């Protein structure tokens, strides 16, 4: 089986960090965006929590409308650059914010959440449950090649599948497909575990999502198909 996708040690953070950049210019950043998905017991996403920090706007703010725009508007999404916790700390310090607060304190800035549709897991018939991480955005040839390498994908089969990764941990076999969806305008990772082991699946979903996020796509939700 292939090894787990490599990420930096900063993946142990539980929040997602992005630099907010001027339109058409990645540097210097204008501020930070910090996000977190709230997960149900079945690991589907129930809420998206978000907070931004921009010195020009007086510090920290929270906006569900902005979080939705990031996922719906390519121009807004183009102003984001995914970074690690370490990268966020460095940018915050350079921009005059000082030491970036710890993640528990940052959660105190989450005030305007985005509710995500919740329902009983969709039924697919036979086979193991599938956890689908849906992403907004597009991949050019170079980024797709880099993502295939980072996810350690082999050639995939099936509608829209561009590659498949596998990992065995103890008695559990994990499998993930990178897939085009929505007529080619969005992407997803379909992840399975046999036998289903949610304790091991949660950190793997986190690691896989972080790898994809750092190649330019923005996670939109996590769904469970049983």
mmCIF file of C-alpha atoms in Angstrom:
data_model
loop_
_atom_site.group_PDB
_atom_site.id
_atom_site.type_symbol
_atom_site.label_atom_id
_atom_site.label_comp_id
_atom_site.label_asym_id
_atom_site.label_seq_id
_atom_site.Cartn_x
_atom_site.Cartn_y
_atom_site.Cartn_z
ATOM 1 C CA UNK A 1 0.000 0.000 0.000
ATOM 2 C CA UNK A 2 1.133 3.553 -0.567
ATOM 3 C CA UNK A 3 2.255 5.644 2.377
ATOM 4 C CA UNK A 4 0.144 8.426 3.779
ATOM 5 C CA UNK A 5 0.467 11.778 1.996
ATOM 6 C CA UNK A 6 3.260 13.818 3.507
ATOM 7 C CA UNK A 7 2.470 17.141 5.151
ATOM 8 C CA UNK A 8 4.422 19.427 7.460
ATOM 9 C CA UNK A 9 4.183 19.077 11.213
ATOM 10 C CA UNK A 10 1.855 22.081 11.184
ATOM 11 C CA UNK A 11 -0.956 19.807 9.971
ATOM 12 C CA UNK A 12 -1.481 18.956 13.654
ATOM 13 C CA UNK A 13 -3.298 22.307 13.921
ATOM 14 C CA UNK A 14 -7.065 21.897 13.799
ATOM 15 C CA UNK A 15 -7.842 25.171 12.020
ATOM 16 C CA UNK A 16 -7.339 26.123 8.373
ATOM 17 C CA UNK A 17 -5.309 29.259 7.688
ATOM 18 C CA UNK A 18 -5.246 31.477 4.601
ATOM 19 C CA UNK A 19 -3.516 34.706 3.718
ATOM 20 C CA UNK A 20 -5.858 37.402 2.400
ATOM 21 C CA UNK A 21 -4.048 39.002 -0.524
ATOM 22 C CA UNK A 22 -4.700 42.045 -2.729
ATOM 23 C CA UNK A 23 -6.418 41.292 -6.027
ATOM 24 C CA UNK A 24 -3.788 40.205 -8.545
ATOM 25 C CA UNK A 25 -0.867 40.441 -6.093
ATOM 26 C CA UNK A 26 0.044 37.693 -3.586
ATOM 27 C CA UNK A 27 2.309 39.938 -1.492
ATOM 28 C CA UNK A 28 2.187 41.613 0.878
ATOM 29 C CA UNK A 29 -0.921 40.018 2.419
ATOM 30 C CA UNK A 30 -3.708 42.203 3.708
ATOM 31 C CA UNK A 31 -4.659 39.875 6.558
ATOM 32 C CA UNK A 32 -5.652 36.351 7.569
ATOM 33 C CA UNK A 33 -8.661 34.065 7.242
ATOM 34 C CA UNK A 34 -9.096 31.264 9.788
ATOM 35 C CA UNK A 35 -11.677 28.491 9.346
ATOM 36 C CA UNK A 36 -12.930 25.295 10.948
ATOM 37 C CA UNK A 37 -15.539 22.679 10.020
ATOM 38 C CA UNK A 38 -17.717 21.359 12.848
ATOM 39 C CA UNK A 39 -18.266 17.621 12.345
ATOM 40 C CA UNK A 40 -21.157 15.385 13.390
ATOM 41 C CA UNK A 41 -20.631 11.938 14.910
ATOM 42 C CA UNK A 42 -20.615 10.440 11.400
ATOM 43 C CA UNK A 43 -17.853 12.956 10.415
ATOM 44 C CA UNK A 44 -20.098 14.896 8.037
ATOM 45 C CA UNK A 45 -19.752 18.683 8.290
ATOM 46 C CA UNK A 46 -22.573 20.548 10.039
ATOM 47 C CA UNK A 47 -21.151 24.091 10.232
ATOM 48 C CA UNK A 48 -18.360 26.182 8.783
ATOM 49 C CA UNK A 49 -16.860 28.599 11.280
ATOM 50 C CA UNK A 50 -14.795 31.492 9.977
ATOM 51 C CA UNK A 51 -12.996 34.631 11.159
ATOM 52 C CA UNK A 52 -10.828 37.174 9.399
ATOM 53 C CA UNK A 53 -8.170 39.580 10.587
ATOM 54 C CA UNK A 54 -7.412 42.727 8.606
ATOM 55 C CA UNK A 55 -5.695 45.672 10.322
ATOM 56 C CA UNK A 56 -7.323 48.085 7.873
ATOM 57 C CA UNK A 57 -10.758 46.955 9.151
ATOM 58 C CA UNK A 58 -9.867 47.279 12.794
ATOM 59 C CA UNK A 59 -8.851 43.721 13.662
ATOM 60 C CA UNK A 60 -10.888 40.515 13.842
ATOM 61 C CA UNK A 61 -14.276 40.050 12.172
ATOM 62 C CA UNK A 62 -16.554 37.152 11.253
ATOM 63 C CA UNK A 63 -18.680 36.958 8.111
ATOM 64 C CA UNK A 64 -20.716 34.024 6.813
ATOM 65 C CA UNK A 65 -21.308 36.020 3.617
ATOM 66 C CA UNK A 66 -17.562 36.222 2.972
ATOM 67 C CA UNK A 67 -17.097 32.494 3.643
ATOM 68 C CA UNK A 68 -19.830 31.731 1.097
ATOM 69 C CA UNK A 69 -18.278 34.132 -1.428
ATOM 70 C CA UNK A 70 -14.933 32.351 -1.134
ATOM 71 C CA UNK A 71 -16.616 29.171 -2.332
ATOM 72 C CA UNK A 72 -18.882 30.729 -4.962
ATOM 73 C CA UNK A 73 -16.824 33.548 -6.501
ATOM 74 C CA UNK A 74 -13.523 32.729 -8.271
ATOM 75 C CA UNK A 75 -12.345 36.341 -7.923
ATOM 76 C CA UNK A 76 -12.745 36.252 -4.151
ATOM 77 C CA UNK A 77 -11.186 32.801 -3.935
ATOM 78 C CA UNK A 78 -8.173 33.978 -5.954
ATOM 79 C CA UNK A 79 -7.284 36.360 -3.121
ATOM 80 C CA UNK A 80 -6.670 33.466 -0.719
ATOM 81 C CA UNK A 81 -3.437 31.543 -0.281
ATOM 82 C CA UNK A 82 -3.469 28.520 2.014
ATOM 83 C CA UNK A 83 -0.705 28.462 4.630
ATOM 84 C CA UNK A 84 0.279 26.443 7.662
ATOM 85 C CA UNK A 85 -0.146 27.678 11.211
ATOM 86 C CA UNK A 86 3.536 28.674 11.107
ATOM 87 C CA UNK A 87 2.999 30.680 7.926
ATOM 88 C CA UNK A 88 0.000 32.408 9.492
ATOM 89 C CA UNK A 89 2.026 33.280 12.591
ATOM 90 C CA UNK A 90 4.777 34.824 10.478
ATOM 91 C CA UNK A 91 2.331 36.871 8.382
ATOM 92 C CA UNK A 92 0.434 38.047 11.476
ATOM 93 C CA UNK A 93 3.661 39.196 13.101
ATOM 94 C CA UNK A 94 4.933 40.965 9.959
ATOM 95 C CA UNK A 95 1.584 42.745 9.578
ATOM 96 C CA UNK A 96 1.746 44.207 13.077
ATOM 97 C CA UNK A 97 -0.526 41.780 14.896
ATOM 98 C CA UNK A 98 2.163 40.471 17.240
ATOM 99 C CA UNK A 99 1.947 36.848 18.417
ATOM 100 C CA UNK A 100 -0.951 34.980 16.794
ATOM 101 C CA UNK A 101 -3.379 33.785 19.503
ATOM 102 C CA UNK A 102 -3.713 30.063 20.193
ATOM 103 C CA UNK A 103 -6.435 28.114 18.440
ATOM 104 C CA UNK A 104 -8.783 28.082 21.431
ATOM 105 C CA UNK A 105 -8.605 31.876 21.567
ATOM 106 C CA UNK A 106 -9.066 32.162 17.802
ATOM 107 C CA UNK A 107 -12.316 30.214 18.091
ATOM 108 C CA UNK A 108 -13.624 33.070 20.174
ATOM 109 C CA UNK A 109 -13.683 35.166 16.973
ATOM 110 C CA UNK A 110 -16.062 32.709 15.248
ATOM 111 C CA UNK A 111 -19.375 34.522 15.541
ATOM 112 C CA UNK A 112 -21.127 34.301 12.156
ATOM 113 C CA UNK A 113 -21.171 30.623 11.154
ATOM 114 C CA UNK A 114 -22.319 29.051 7.900
ATOM 115 C CA UNK A 115 -24.858 26.253 8.609
ATOM 116 C CA UNK A 116 -24.324 23.279 6.306
ATOM 117 C CA UNK A 117 -27.097 20.970 5.184
ATOM 118 C CA UNK A 118 -27.464 17.995 7.499
ATOM 119 C CA UNK A 119 -29.400 14.813 6.841
ATOM 120 C CA UNK A 120 -29.150 11.111 7.434
ATOM 121 C CA UNK A 121 -26.271 9.584 5.438
ATOM 122 C CA UNK A 122 -27.203 9.049 1.804
ATOM 123 C CA UNK A 123 -27.643 5.397 0.887
ATOM 124 C CA UNK A 124 -25.515 4.033 -1.947
ATOM 125 C CA UNK A 125 -26.412 0.375 -1.582
ATOM 126 C CA UNK A 126 -23.677 -2.209 -1.031
ATOM 127 C CA UNK A 127 -20.102 -1.393 -0.142
ATOM 128 C CA UNK A 128 -18.431 0.577 2.654
ATOM 129 C CA UNK A 129 -19.431 4.129 3.644
ATOM 130 C CA UNK A 130 -17.884 6.930 1.588
ATOM 131 C CA UNK A 131 -16.833 10.265 3.037
ATOM 132 C CA UNK A 132 -16.797 12.945 0.332
ATOM 133 C CA UNK A 133 -14.804 16.128 0.873
ATOM 134 C CA UNK A 134 -16.075 18.641 -1.683
ATOM 135 C CA UNK A 135 -13.768 21.442 -2.862
ATOM 136 C CA UNK A 136 -14.409 24.688 -4.712
ATOM 137 C CA UNK A 137 -11.971 25.885 -7.335
ATOM 138 C CA UNK A 138 -10.029 24.629 -10.324
ATOM 139 C CA UNK A 139 -6.659 23.016 -10.988
ATOM 140 C CA UNK A 140 -4.384 23.854 -13.881
ATOM 141 C CA UNK A 141 -2.099 21.170 -15.288
ATOM 142 C CA UNK A 142 0.811 22.028 -13.022
ATOM 143 C CA UNK A 143 -1.200 22.088 -9.808
ATOM 144 C CA UNK A 144 -2.985 18.874 -10.720
ATOM 145 C CA UNK A 145 0.343 17.156 -11.318
ATOM 146 C CA UNK A 146 1.633 18.433 -7.987
ATOM 147 C CA UNK A 147 -1.502 17.282 -6.190
ATOM 148 C CA UNK A 148 -1.330 13.827 -7.732
ATOM 149 C CA UNK A 149 2.219 13.511 -6.420
ATOM 150 C CA UNK A 150 1.381 14.891 -2.970
ATOM 151 C CA UNK A 151 -1.577 12.506 -2.591
ATOM 152 C CA UNK A 152 0.526 9.647 -3.977
ATOM 153 C CA UNK A 153 -2.109 8.689 -6.499
ATOM 154 C CA UNK A 154 -2.068 5.768 -8.891
ATOM 155 C CA UNK A 155 -4.141 5.754 -12.060
ATOM 156 C CA UNK A 156 -7.828 5.773 -11.172
ATOM 157 C CA UNK A 157 -10.898 4.242 -12.752
ATOM 158 C CA UNK A 158 -14.507 5.372 -12.755
ATOM 159 C CA UNK A 159 -16.396 8.514 -13.770
ATOM 160 C CA UNK A 160 -14.281 11.610 -13.244
ATOM 161 C CA UNK A 161 -11.593 9.795 -11.190
ATOM 162 C CA UNK A 162 -8.107 11.138 -11.915
ATOM 163 C CA UNK A 163 -6.221 9.080 -9.351
ATOM 164 C CA UNK A 164 -6.494 6.695 -6.403
ATOM 165 C CA UNK A 165 -4.493 6.427 -3.189
ATOM 166 C CA UNK A 166 -4.354 3.662 -0.610
ATOM 167 C CA UNK A 167 -3.056 3.184 2.914
ATOM 168 C CA UNK A 168 -3.192 0.315 5.386
ATOM 169 C CA UNK A 169 -3.035 1.035 9.121
ATOM 170 C CA UNK A 170 -3.272 -2.067 11.301
ATOM 171 C CA UNK A 171 -6.343 -3.969 10.161
ATOM 172 C CA UNK A 172 -7.893 -0.977 8.352
ATOM 173 C CA UNK A 173 -7.468 -0.242 4.649
ATOM 174 C CA UNK A 174 -8.078 3.343 3.542
ATOM 175 C CA UNK A 175 -8.796 4.271 -0.053
ATOM 176 C CA UNK A 176 -9.268 7.714 -1.626
ATOM 177 C CA UNK A 177 -10.218 8.865 -5.117
ATOM 178 C CA UNK A 178 -9.571 12.360 -6.453
ATOM 179 C CA UNK A 179 -12.528 13.083 -8.682
ATOM 180 C CA UNK A 180 -13.922 15.859 -10.889
ATOM 181 C CA UNK A 181 -17.557 16.613 -10.111
ATOM 182 C CA UNK A 182 -20.199 19.138 -11.069
ATOM 183 C CA UNK A 183 -19.529 18.851 -14.766
ATOM 184 C CA UNK A 184 -15.824 19.450 -14.196
ATOM 185 C CA UNK A 185 -16.218 22.720 -12.253
ATOM 186 C CA UNK A 186 -15.451 21.283 -8.790
ATOM 187 C CA UNK A 187 -13.376 18.533 -7.174
ATOM 188 C CA UNK A 188 -13.815 16.041 -4.392
ATOM 189 C CA UNK A 189 -11.989 13.371 -2.461
ATOM 190 C CA UNK A 190 -13.998 10.194 -1.873
ATOM 191 C CA UNK A 191 -12.530 8.350 1.110
ATOM 192 C CA UNK A 192 -13.408 4.870 2.382
ATOM 193 C CA UNK A 193 -12.176 2.767 5.288
ATOM 194 C CA UNK A 194 -12.582 -1.026 5.495
ATOM 195 C CA UNK A 195 -13.575 -1.827 8.140
ATOM 196 C CA UNK A 196 -14.961 1.623 8.977
ATOM 197 C CA UNK A 197 -12.861 3.122 11.777
ATOM 198 C CA UNK A 198 -13.885 6.701 12.512
ATOM 199 C CA UNK A 199 -11.195 7.202 15.132
ATOM 200 C CA UNK A 200 -8.504 6.637 12.492
ATOM 201 C CA UNK A 201 -10.513 8.214 9.680
ATOM 202 C CA UNK A 202 -10.880 11.644 11.310
ATOM 203 C CA UNK A 203 -7.125 12.512 11.289
ATOM 204 C CA UNK A 204 -6.711 11.030 7.799
ATOM 205 C CA UNK A 205 -9.532 13.183 6.439
ATOM 206 C CA UNK A 206 -7.817 16.147 8.048
ATOM 207 C CA UNK A 207 -4.457 15.328 6.461
ATOM 208 C CA UNK A 208 -5.887 14.668 3.014
ATOM 209 C CA UNK A 209 -7.970 17.841 3.087
ATOM 210 C CA UNK A 210 -4.952 19.893 4.088
ATOM 211 C CA UNK A 211 -2.899 18.499 1.204
ATOM 212 C CA UNK A 212 -5.597 19.428 -1.322
ATOM 213 C CA UNK A 213 -6.146 22.825 0.287
ATOM 214 C CA UNK A 214 -2.489 23.731 -0.107
ATOM 215 C CA UNK A 215 -2.684 23.030 -3.837
ATOM 216 C CA UNK A 216 -5.248 25.777 -4.379
ATOM 217 C CA UNK A 217 -8.671 24.227 -3.754
ATOM 218 C CA UNK A 218 -10.932 25.361 -0.899
ATOM 219 C CA UNK A 219 -12.917 22.773 1.111
ATOM 220 C CA UNK A 220 -16.651 23.419 0.977
ATOM 221 C CA UNK A 221 -18.191 20.560 2.988
ATOM 222 C CA UNK A 222 -17.864 16.905 4.030
ATOM 223 C CA UNK A 223 -20.674 14.459 3.289
ATOM 224 C CA UNK A 224 -21.198 10.846 4.330
ATOM 225 C CA UNK A 225 -22.657 8.252 1.939
ATOM 226 C CA UNK A 226 -23.542 4.912 3.543
#
